[in-house]
Amino acid sequence: MTASGDVAIVGAGLTGCLLAGYLARRGERVVLYERRPDPRLTGAERGRSINLALSERGIDALRRVGLDGKVLADALPMRGRMVHSADGVLDFQPYSAEGRRAINSISRGALNNVLLDAAQALPEVEVRFEHWLTGLDPATGALTFDTPDGPLRAGAAVVLGADGAGSAVRGELLRHAATAETLDFLDYGYKELTIPAVGGEFALDPGALHIWPRGRSMMIALPNPDRSFTCTLFWPTSGTESFASLSSPAAVERYFTAHYPDVVPLLPHLVTEYRENPVGLLGTVRCAPWHASGRVCLIGDAAHAIVPFYGQGANCAFEDVVVLERCLDDTGGDWSAALPLFDRERRADTEAIAEMALANFVEMRDKVASPLFKLGKRVEHALERALPGRYASRYELVSFSTVPYSAVCRRVRTQHRLLGAAVAGALGLAGAVTALRRRS
């Protein structure tokens, strides 16, 4: 336990709330600071939700504190991708070889509310809303906040920044030259639309993540418990086919009719939502180190935000919480030793998933509709069935296991090398047999 008994967590989003629960279970007294008003009272920010695809890493973290059942009760399993071609043809591509494994669609707001309820129910946790961090001294743990009642000074033995990609805690570490960052933004943004229920039922198959791949851009749709779908456009931010290029209602309607004709009848508020919902940024955040002075540390998106194209942002952040707890166990609860250990233990994995997420964007928007890609997936699934436990695809390992991300990359490289050698050997043997036959 900390000397003063206090751990300050800045950010009561997904990661901060789960982390508070983990630390309270260890006997720490936690103060959870959040810049927003209570989201259970105000609702989610319009057009900013990006539905989450909760998979095994995130579920494992929830399972450890008994929250997996409650969370999954509001989730919808998606067992594969439903690819929508421009001519309206549908192609379902299962995620796993046997077709039964699923990732789970859940709204960020609904998940945040469950985690916030769970954290606030613990006597060791205090939640303070509308506290905007304006200052942090990494050496002492002194904190200053803007609040509706004016400036507030506080302090903690340990300060954990779980305040997202635009982290104020990271900003303070930068100001004190305690870390360095790189921000790599894509020239793409995202915008959300809604497909409402039709006659009280889903307008699309709710058992799939729907994708409209269109080369340089794409749209996806995930199901919601109210039988609506949340659609997300991932488009370039500039150019002839970008968010900036559609400046009138007629242009919006023409573009969607040309590129997403099957979904236009399902979007009754297309023009209004397109014009009113904001365009969000997409990028990768890296910084080093994540910790300072033995008492301050970044976690989740505050340390290593990634693009959403592998559906691993929240899963990765939840796994951070598991790893941090393991580091505390390994160091006997010594935060000054656990925080640098967490940085060393976790960094290679977060770098690995950041690269895989970027690569998966290209796969989703460019490749999923190609015959060669589909053939490759069929071969992969055949190998998984033929070699259970010995061969597993990258997607299987990332989404349906807790194998460290960096180990996934190494294993997949080894599998591809061995498979390539086997294919080359088979081709060589076939050539030798053919040559012998000719000679005879």
Coordinates of C-alpha atoms in Angstrom, one line a residue:
M1 CA 0.0 0.0 0.0
T2 CA 1.2 3.6 -0.6
A3 CA 2.6 5.7 2.2
S4 CA -0.3 8.1 2.3
G5 CA -2.8 5.4 1.4
D6 CA -3.9 7.4 -1.7
V7 CA -3.6 6.6 -5.4
A8 CA -5.0 9.2 -7.8
I9 CA -6.3 8.0 -11.1
V10 CA -6.9 10.7 -13.6
G11 CA -9.6 9.7 -16.1
A12 CA -12.8 7.8 -15.2
G13 CA -13.1 6.2 -18.6
L14 CA -12.9 2.5 -19.3
T15 CA -9.3 2.0 -18.2
G16 CA -9.4 4.3 -15.1
C17 CA -12.6 2.6 -13.7
L18 CA -11.3 -0.9 -14.2
L19 CA -7.9 0.1 -12.7
A20 CA -9.7 1.6 -9.7
G21 CA -11.4 -1.7 -9.0
Y22 CA -8.2 -3.7 -9.3
L23 CA -6.4 -1.4 -6.9
A24 CA -9.2 -1.3 -4.4
R25 CA -9.2 -5.0 -4.3
R26 CA -5.5 -4.8 -3.3
G27 CA -6.5 -2.5 -0.4
E28 CA -5.4 0.8 -1.9
R29 CA -7.5 3.9 -1.3
V30 CA -8.3 5.4 -4.7
V31 CA -9.5 8.8 -5.8
L32 CA -10.7 8.8 -9.4
Y33 CA -10.8 12.2 -11.1
E34 CA -12.8 12.9 -14.2
R35 CA -13.0 16.1 -16.2
R36 CA -16.5 15.3 -17.5
P37 CA -19.8 15.4 -15.6
D38 CA -21.1 12.0 -14.6
P39 CA -21.6 10.3 -18.0
R40 CA -24.5 8.2 -16.5
L41 CA -26.4 11.4 -16.2
T42 CA -25.4 13.3 -19.3
G43 CA -25.1 10.4 -21.8
A44 CA -22.4 9.7 -24.4
E45 CA -20.9 12.4 -26.5
R46 CA -22.7 12.7 -29.8
G47 CA -20.9 11.0 -32.7
R48 CA -17.9 10.0 -30.7
S49 CA -18.7 6.5 -29.3
I50 CA -17.0 4.1 -31.8
N51 CA -18.6 0.8 -30.7
L52 CA -16.1 -1.5 -29.1
A53 CA -15.3 -5.1 -30.2
L54 CA -14.6 -6.8 -26.9
S55 CA -12.6 -9.9 -27.2
E56 CA -10.7 -12.4 -25.0
R57 CA -8.0 -10.0 -23.6
G58 CA -10.6 -7.6 -22.4
I59 CA -13.0 -10.3 -21.2
D60 CA -10.1 -11.9 -19.3
A61 CA -9.4 -8.7 -17.4
L62 CA -13.1 -8.3 -16.6
R63 CA -13.3 -12.0 -15.5
R64 CA -10.6 -11.5 -12.9
V65 CA -12.9 -9.0 -11.0
G66 CA -16.2 -10.8 -11.7
L67 CA -17.5 -8.3 -14.2
D68 CA -17.4 -10.4 -17.4
G69 CA -21.0 -11.7 -17.0
K70 CA -22.6 -8.4 -16.4
V71 CA -20.7 -6.8 -19.3
L72 CA -21.4 -9.6 -21.8
A73 CA -25.1 -9.6 -20.9
D74 CA -25.3 -6.3 -22.9
A75 CA -23.0 -7.4 -25.7
L76 CA -23.8 -8.9 -29.1
P77 CA -21.5 -11.6 -30.5
M78 CA -20.2 -11.2 -34.0
R79 CA -18.8 -14.4 -35.5
G80 CA -17.4 -12.9 -38.7
R81 CA -17.2 -10.1 -41.2
M82 CA -20.1 -9.5 -43.6
V83 CA -18.5 -7.8 -46.6
H84 CA -20.8 -5.6 -48.7
S85 CA -19.7 -5.1 -52.3
A86 CA -20.7 -2.1 -54.3
D87 CA -23.2 -4.2 -56.3
G88 CA -24.9 -5.4 -53.1
V89 CA -23.5 -8.9 -53.0
L90 CA -22.8 -10.1 -49.4
D91 CA -19.9 -12.3 -48.4
F92 CA -19.7 -13.7 -44.8
Q93 CA -16.1 -14.4 -43.6
P94 CA -16.0 -16.2 -40.3
Y95 CA -13.4 -15.1 -37.8
S96 CA -12.5 -18.7 -36.6
A97 CA -11.9 -22.0 -38.4
E98 CA -14.9 -23.6 -36.8
G99 CA -17.1 -20.5 -37.2
R100 CA -18.2 -20.3 -33.5
R101 CA -15.8 -17.9 -31.9
A102 CA -17.0 -14.3 -31.8
I103 CA -15.9 -10.8 -30.8
N104 CA -18.5 -8.8 -28.9
S105 CA -20.1 -5.5 -29.9
I106 CA -20.8 -3.2 -27.0
S107 CA -21.2 0.5 -26.8
R108 CA -18.4 2.4 -25.1
G109 CA -20.9 4.3 -23.0
A110 CA -22.7 1.2 -21.7
L111 CA -19.4 -0.4 -20.8
N112 CA -18.1 2.7 -19.1
N113 CA -21.3 2.9 -17.0
V114 CA -20.9 -0.7 -15.8
L115 CA -17.3 -0.1 -14.8
L116 CA -18.1 3.2 -13.2
D117 CA -20.9 1.7 -11.1
A118 CA -18.6 -1.1 -10.0
A119 CA -15.8 1.2 -9.0
Q120 CA -18.1 3.6 -7.2
A121 CA -19.7 0.8 -5.2
L122 CA -16.3 0.0 -3.6
P123 CA -15.7 1.8 -0.2
E124 CA -12.0 2.3 -1.1
V125 CA -12.9 4.4 -4.2
E126 CA -14.0 8.0 -4.4
V127 CA -15.0 9.5 -7.7
R128 CA -14.8 13.3 -8.4
F129 CA -16.4 14.5 -11.6
E130 CA -15.8 17.9 -13.3
H131 CA -12.2 18.0 -12.2
W132 CA -10.0 19.1 -15.1
L133 CA -6.3 18.5 -14.4
T134 CA -4.3 21.7 -14.9
G135 CA -1.0 20.9 -13.0
L136 CA 1.0 18.0 -11.8
D137 CA 4.4 17.9 -10.1
P138 CA 5.8 14.4 -10.8
A139 CA 8.4 14.7 -8.0
T140 CA 5.8 15.2 -5.2
G141 CA 2.5 14.0 -6.6
A142 CA 0.9 17.5 -6.1
L143 CA -2.1 18.0 -8.4
T144 CA -4.2 21.0 -9.4
F145 CA -7.6 20.9 -11.0
D146 CA -10.2 23.3 -12.3
T147 CA -13.6 22.6 -10.9
P148 CA -17.0 24.3 -11.0
D149 CA -16.2 25.6 -7.5
G150 CA -12.8 27.0 -8.6
P151 CA -9.2 25.7 -8.5
L152 CA -8.5 22.8 -6.3
R153 CA -5.2 21.5 -4.9
A154 CA -4.7 17.8 -4.1
G155 CA -2.0 15.2 -3.8
A156 CA -1.3 11.5 -3.9
A157 CA 1.5 9.1 -3.3
V158 CA 0.9 7.6 -6.7
V159 CA -0.6 9.3 -9.8
L160 CA -1.8 7.1 -12.7
G161 CA -2.8 8.8 -16.0
A162 CA -5.7 6.9 -17.6
D163 CA -7.1 9.9 -19.4
G164 CA -6.9 8.8 -23.0
A165 CA -5.0 9.8 -26.1
G166 CA -5.1 13.5 -25.3
S167 CA -3.9 12.8 -21.8
A168 CA -3.4 15.8 -19.5
V169 CA -1.1 13.7 -17.3
R170 CA 1.1 13.0 -20.3
G171 CA 1.0 16.7 -21.1
E172 CA 2.3 17.5 -17.6
L173 CA 5.1 14.9 -17.9
L174 CA 6.1 16.6 -21.2
R175 CA 6.1 20.0 -19.5
H176 CA 8.4 18.7 -16.9
A177 CA 10.6 17.0 -19.5
A178 CA 9.9 13.6 -17.8
T179 CA 8.8 12.0 -21.1
A180 CA 8.9 12.5 -24.9
E181 CA 6.2 11.7 -27.3
T182 CA 5.5 11.1 -31.0
L183 CA 2.0 11.5 -32.5
D184 CA 1.5 9.9 -35.9
F185 CA -1.9 10.9 -37.3
L186 CA -3.4 9.3 -40.4
D187 CA -4.8 11.5 -43.2
Y188 CA -8.0 9.7 -42.4
G189 CA -10.8 10.6 -40.0
Y190 CA -14.0 8.9 -38.8
K191 CA -17.6 9.9 -38.6
E192 CA -20.6 8.0 -37.1
L193 CA -24.0 7.4 -38.6
T194 CA -27.0 5.3 -37.3
I195 CA -29.0 2.5 -38.9
P196 CA -32.2 2.4 -36.8
A197 CA -34.3 -0.8 -36.2
V198 CA -36.8 -1.5 -38.9
G199 CA -40.2 -2.7 -37.5
G200 CA -38.5 -3.3 -34.2
E201 CA -35.9 -5.7 -35.8
F202 CA -32.3 -5.4 -36.9
A203 CA -32.0 -4.1 -40.5
L204 CA -28.8 -6.2 -41.0
D205 CA -27.5 -9.5 -39.7
P206 CA -26.6 -8.8 -36.0
G207 CA -24.2 -11.7 -35.9
A208 CA -21.6 -10.0 -38.0
L209 CA -19.4 -6.9 -38.2
H210 CA -20.4 -5.3 -41.5
I211 CA -17.8 -3.8 -43.8
W212 CA -18.2 -1.8 -47.0
P213 CA -14.6 -1.8 -48.3
R214 CA -14.0 0.7 -51.0
G215 CA -10.3 0.8 -51.7
R216 CA -9.1 4.0 -50.1
S217 CA -12.0 4.2 -47.7
M218 CA -14.6 2.1 -45.9
M219 CA -17.6 2.0 -43.7
I220 CA -18.3 -0.5 -40.9
A221 CA -21.4 -1.2 -38.8
L222 CA -21.8 -2.9 -35.4
P223 CA -25.0 -4.0 -33.8
N224 CA -26.5 -2.5 -30.7
P225 CA -28.9 -4.1 -28.1
D226 CA -31.7 -1.7 -29.2
R227 CA -31.5 -3.3 -32.6
S228 CA -29.9 -0.4 -34.2
F229 CA -26.4 -0.3 -35.8
T230 CA -23.7 2.2 -35.3
C231 CA -21.9 2.9 -38.6
T232 CA -18.5 4.4 -38.8
L233 CA -17.1 6.0 -41.9
F234 CA -13.3 5.8 -42.2
W235 CA -12.5 8.3 -45.0
P236 CA -9.6 10.5 -46.1
T237 CA -9.8 14.0 -44.6
S238 CA -8.9 15.7 -47.9
G239 CA -9.1 15.0 -51.6
T240 CA -11.9 14.3 -54.1
E241 CA -13.5 11.5 -52.2
S242 CA -13.2 12.7 -48.6
F243 CA -15.1 14.3 -45.8
A244 CA -14.1 17.7 -47.1
S245 CA -15.4 17.0 -50.6
L246 CA -19.1 16.5 -49.7
S247 CA -20.4 20.0 -49.1
S248 CA -24.1 19.8 -49.8
P249 CA -27.0 17.5 -49.0
A250 CA -27.3 16.5 -52.6
A251 CA -23.6 15.7 -52.8
V252 CA -23.9 13.4 -49.7
E253 CA -26.9 11.6 -51.2
R254 CA -25.2 11.1 -54.6
Y255 CA -22.0 9.8 -53.0
F256 CA -23.8 7.3 -50.8
T257 CA -26.0 6.1 -53.6
A258 CA -23.0 5.5 -55.8
H259 CA -20.8 3.8 -53.1
Y260 CA -23.1 2.3 -50.5
P261 CA -26.4 1.8 -52.4
D262 CA -27.6 -1.1 -50.2
V263 CA -27.4 1.0 -47.0
V264 CA -29.0 4.2 -48.2
P265 CA -32.6 3.1 -47.6
L266 CA -31.5 2.1 -44.0
L267 CA -30.2 5.6 -43.2
P268 CA -33.2 7.9 -42.8
H269 CA -31.2 10.6 -41.1
L270 CA -28.2 10.3 -43.4
V271 CA -27.8 13.9 -44.4
T272 CA -28.5 15.3 -40.9
E273 CA -26.1 13.0 -39.1
Y274 CA -23.5 13.4 -41.8
R275 CA -23.6 17.2 -41.5
E276 CA -23.9 17.4 -37.7
N277 CA -21.7 14.6 -36.4
P278 CA -18.0 15.6 -36.0
V279 CA -15.0 14.1 -37.8
G280 CA -12.7 12.4 -35.3
L281 CA -9.0 12.0 -35.6
L282 CA -7.1 8.7 -36.1
G283 CA -3.6 8.2 -35.0
T284 CA -1.0 6.4 -32.9
V285 CA 0.5 7.9 -29.7
R286 CA 3.9 6.8 -28.5
C287 CA 5.8 8.1 -25.6
A288 CA 8.8 7.1 -23.5
P289 CA 9.1 6.5 -20.6
W290 CA 5.6 6.0 -19.3
H291 CA 6.7 6.6 -15.7
A292 CA 8.4 9.3 -13.7
S293 CA 9.8 9.8 -10.2
G294 CA 8.7 6.4 -9.0
R295 CA 5.2 7.7 -8.5
V296 CA 3.6 8.7 -11.8
C297 CA 2.7 6.4 -14.7
L298 CA 0.6 6.5 -17.9
I299 CA -1.6 3.5 -18.8
G300 CA -3.9 2.6 -21.7
D301 CA -4.4 5.2 -24.5
A302 CA -2.6 7.8 -22.4
A303 CA 0.6 5.8 -22.9
H304 CA 0.1 4.2 -26.3
A305 CA -3.1 5.0 -28.2
I306 CA -3.6 3.0 -31.4
V307 CA -5.9 3.2 -34.4
P308 CA -9.1 1.1 -34.0
F309 CA -8.8 -1.3 -36.9
Y310 CA -8.0 -4.4 -35.0
G311 CA -10.6 -3.7 -32.4
Q312 CA -7.9 -3.9 -29.7
G313 CA -7.8 -0.4 -28.1
A314 CA -9.9 -1.2 -25.1
N315 CA -8.8 -4.8 -24.9
C316 CA -5.2 -3.7 -24.9
A317 CA -5.8 -1.1 -22.2
F318 CA -7.6 -3.7 -20.0
E319 CA -4.7 -6.0 -20.5
D320 CA -2.5 -3.2 -19.3
V321 CA -4.3 -3.3 -16.0
V322 CA -3.7 -7.0 -15.6
V323 CA 0.0 -6.5 -16.3
L324 CA 0.3 -3.6 -13.9
E325 CA -1.2 -5.7 -11.2
R326 CA 1.2 -8.6 -11.9
C327 CA 4.1 -6.1 -11.7
L328 CA 2.8 -4.9 -8.3
D329 CA 2.7 -8.6 -7.2
D330 CA 6.2 -9.2 -8.5
T331 CA 7.6 -6.2 -6.6
G332 CA 5.7 -6.8 -3.3
G333 CA 3.6 -3.7 -3.9
D334 CA 6.5 -1.4 -4.3
W335 CA 5.3 1.2 -6.7
S336 CA 8.7 2.7 -7.4
A337 CA 9.8 -0.7 -8.7
A338 CA 6.5 -1.8 -10.2
L339 CA 6.1 1.3 -12.5
P340 CA 9.4 0.9 -14.4
L341 CA 8.8 -2.8 -14.5
F342 CA 5.4 -2.3 -16.1
D343 CA 7.0 -0.1 -18.8
R344 CA 9.7 -2.8 -19.6
E345 CA 7.2 -5.7 -19.5
R346 CA 4.5 -4.0 -21.6
R347 CA 6.2 -1.8 -24.2
A348 CA 7.1 -4.4 -26.8
D349 CA 3.5 -5.7 -26.8
T350 CA 1.9 -2.3 -27.3
E351 CA 4.3 -1.5 -30.1
A352 CA 3.3 -4.8 -31.7
I353 CA -0.4 -4.2 -31.6
A354 CA 0.1 -0.6 -32.9
E355 CA 1.7 -2.0 -36.0
M356 CA -0.8 -4.7 -36.5
A357 CA -3.7 -2.3 -36.1
L358 CA -2.3 -0.1 -38.9
A359 CA -1.7 -3.1 -41.1
N360 CA -5.3 -4.3 -40.5
F361 CA -6.7 -1.0 -41.8
V362 CA -5.2 -1.8 -45.2
E363 CA -6.6 -5.3 -45.0
M364 CA -10.1 -4.1 -44.2
R365 CA -10.4 -1.4 -46.7
D366 CA -8.4 -2.9 -49.6
K367 CA -8.2 -6.7 -49.3
V368 CA -11.2 -8.4 -47.7
A369 CA -13.2 -8.4 -51.0
S370 CA -10.3 -9.8 -53.1
P371 CA -10.4 -13.5 -54.3
L372 CA -6.8 -13.9 -53.3
F373 CA -7.4 -12.7 -49.7
K374 CA -10.5 -15.0 -49.4
L375 CA -8.5 -18.0 -50.6
G376 CA -5.7 -17.2 -48.1
K377 CA -8.3 -17.2 -45.3
R378 CA -9.7 -20.5 -46.4
V379 CA -6.2 -22.0 -46.4
E380 CA -5.5 -20.6 -42.9
H381 CA -8.7 -22.0 -41.5
A382 CA -8.0 -25.4 -43.1
L383 CA -4.5 -25.4 -41.4
E384 CA -6.1 -24.5 -38.1
R385 CA -8.5 -27.5 -38.4
A386 CA -5.7 -29.8 -39.6
L387 CA -3.1 -28.7 -37.0
P388 CA -5.1 -27.7 -33.8
G389 CA -2.9 -26.1 -31.2
R390 CA 0.1 -26.0 -33.6
Y391 CA -1.1 -23.5 -36.3
A392 CA -3.2 -20.4 -35.4
S393 CA -3.8 -17.4 -37.5
R394 CA -2.8 -13.9 -36.4
Y395 CA -6.4 -12.9 -36.0
E396 CA -7.1 -16.0 -33.8
L397 CA -4.1 -15.3 -31.6
V398 CA -4.9 -11.6 -31.2
S399 CA -8.6 -11.8 -30.7
F400 CA -9.2 -15.2 -29.0
S401 CA -6.2 -15.7 -26.8
T402 CA -4.0 -13.8 -24.3
V403 CA -0.7 -14.7 -26.0
P404 CA 1.3 -11.5 -25.7
Y405 CA 1.1 -9.3 -28.8
S406 CA 4.8 -9.4 -29.5
A407 CA 4.8 -13.2 -29.1
V408 CA 1.9 -13.3 -31.7
C409 CA 4.1 -11.5 -34.2
R410 CA 7.0 -13.9 -33.6
R411 CA 4.8 -17.0 -33.8
V412 CA 3.1 -15.9 -37.0
R413 CA 6.5 -15.1 -38.6
T414 CA 7.7 -18.6 -37.7
Q415 CA 4.5 -20.2 -39.0
H416 CA 4.8 -18.4 -42.3
R417 CA 8.5 -19.3 -42.7
L418 CA 7.8 -23.0 -42.0
L419 CA 4.8 -23.0 -44.2
G420 CA 6.8 -21.4 -47.0
A421 CA 9.5 -24.0 -46.6
A422 CA 7.0 -26.8 -46.7
V423 CA 5.3 -25.5 -49.8
A424 CA 8.7 -25.0 -51.5
G425 CA 9.7 -28.6 -50.5
A426 CA 6.4 -30.0 -51.8
L427 CA 6.9 -28.1 -55.1
G428 CA 10.5 -29.4 -55.3
L429 CA 9.4 -33.0 -54.6
A430 CA 6.7 -32.7 -57.3
G431 CA 9.3 -31.4 -59.7
A432 CA 11.7 -34.2 -58.9
V433 CA 8.9 -36.8 -59.4
T434 CA 8.0 -35.3 -62.7
A435 CA 11.6 -35.3 -63.9
L436 CA 12.1 -38.9 -62.9
R437 CA 8.9 -39.9 -64.8
R438 CA 10.2 -38.1 -67.9
R439 CA 13.5 -39.9 -67.7
S440 CA 11.9 -43.2 -67.4

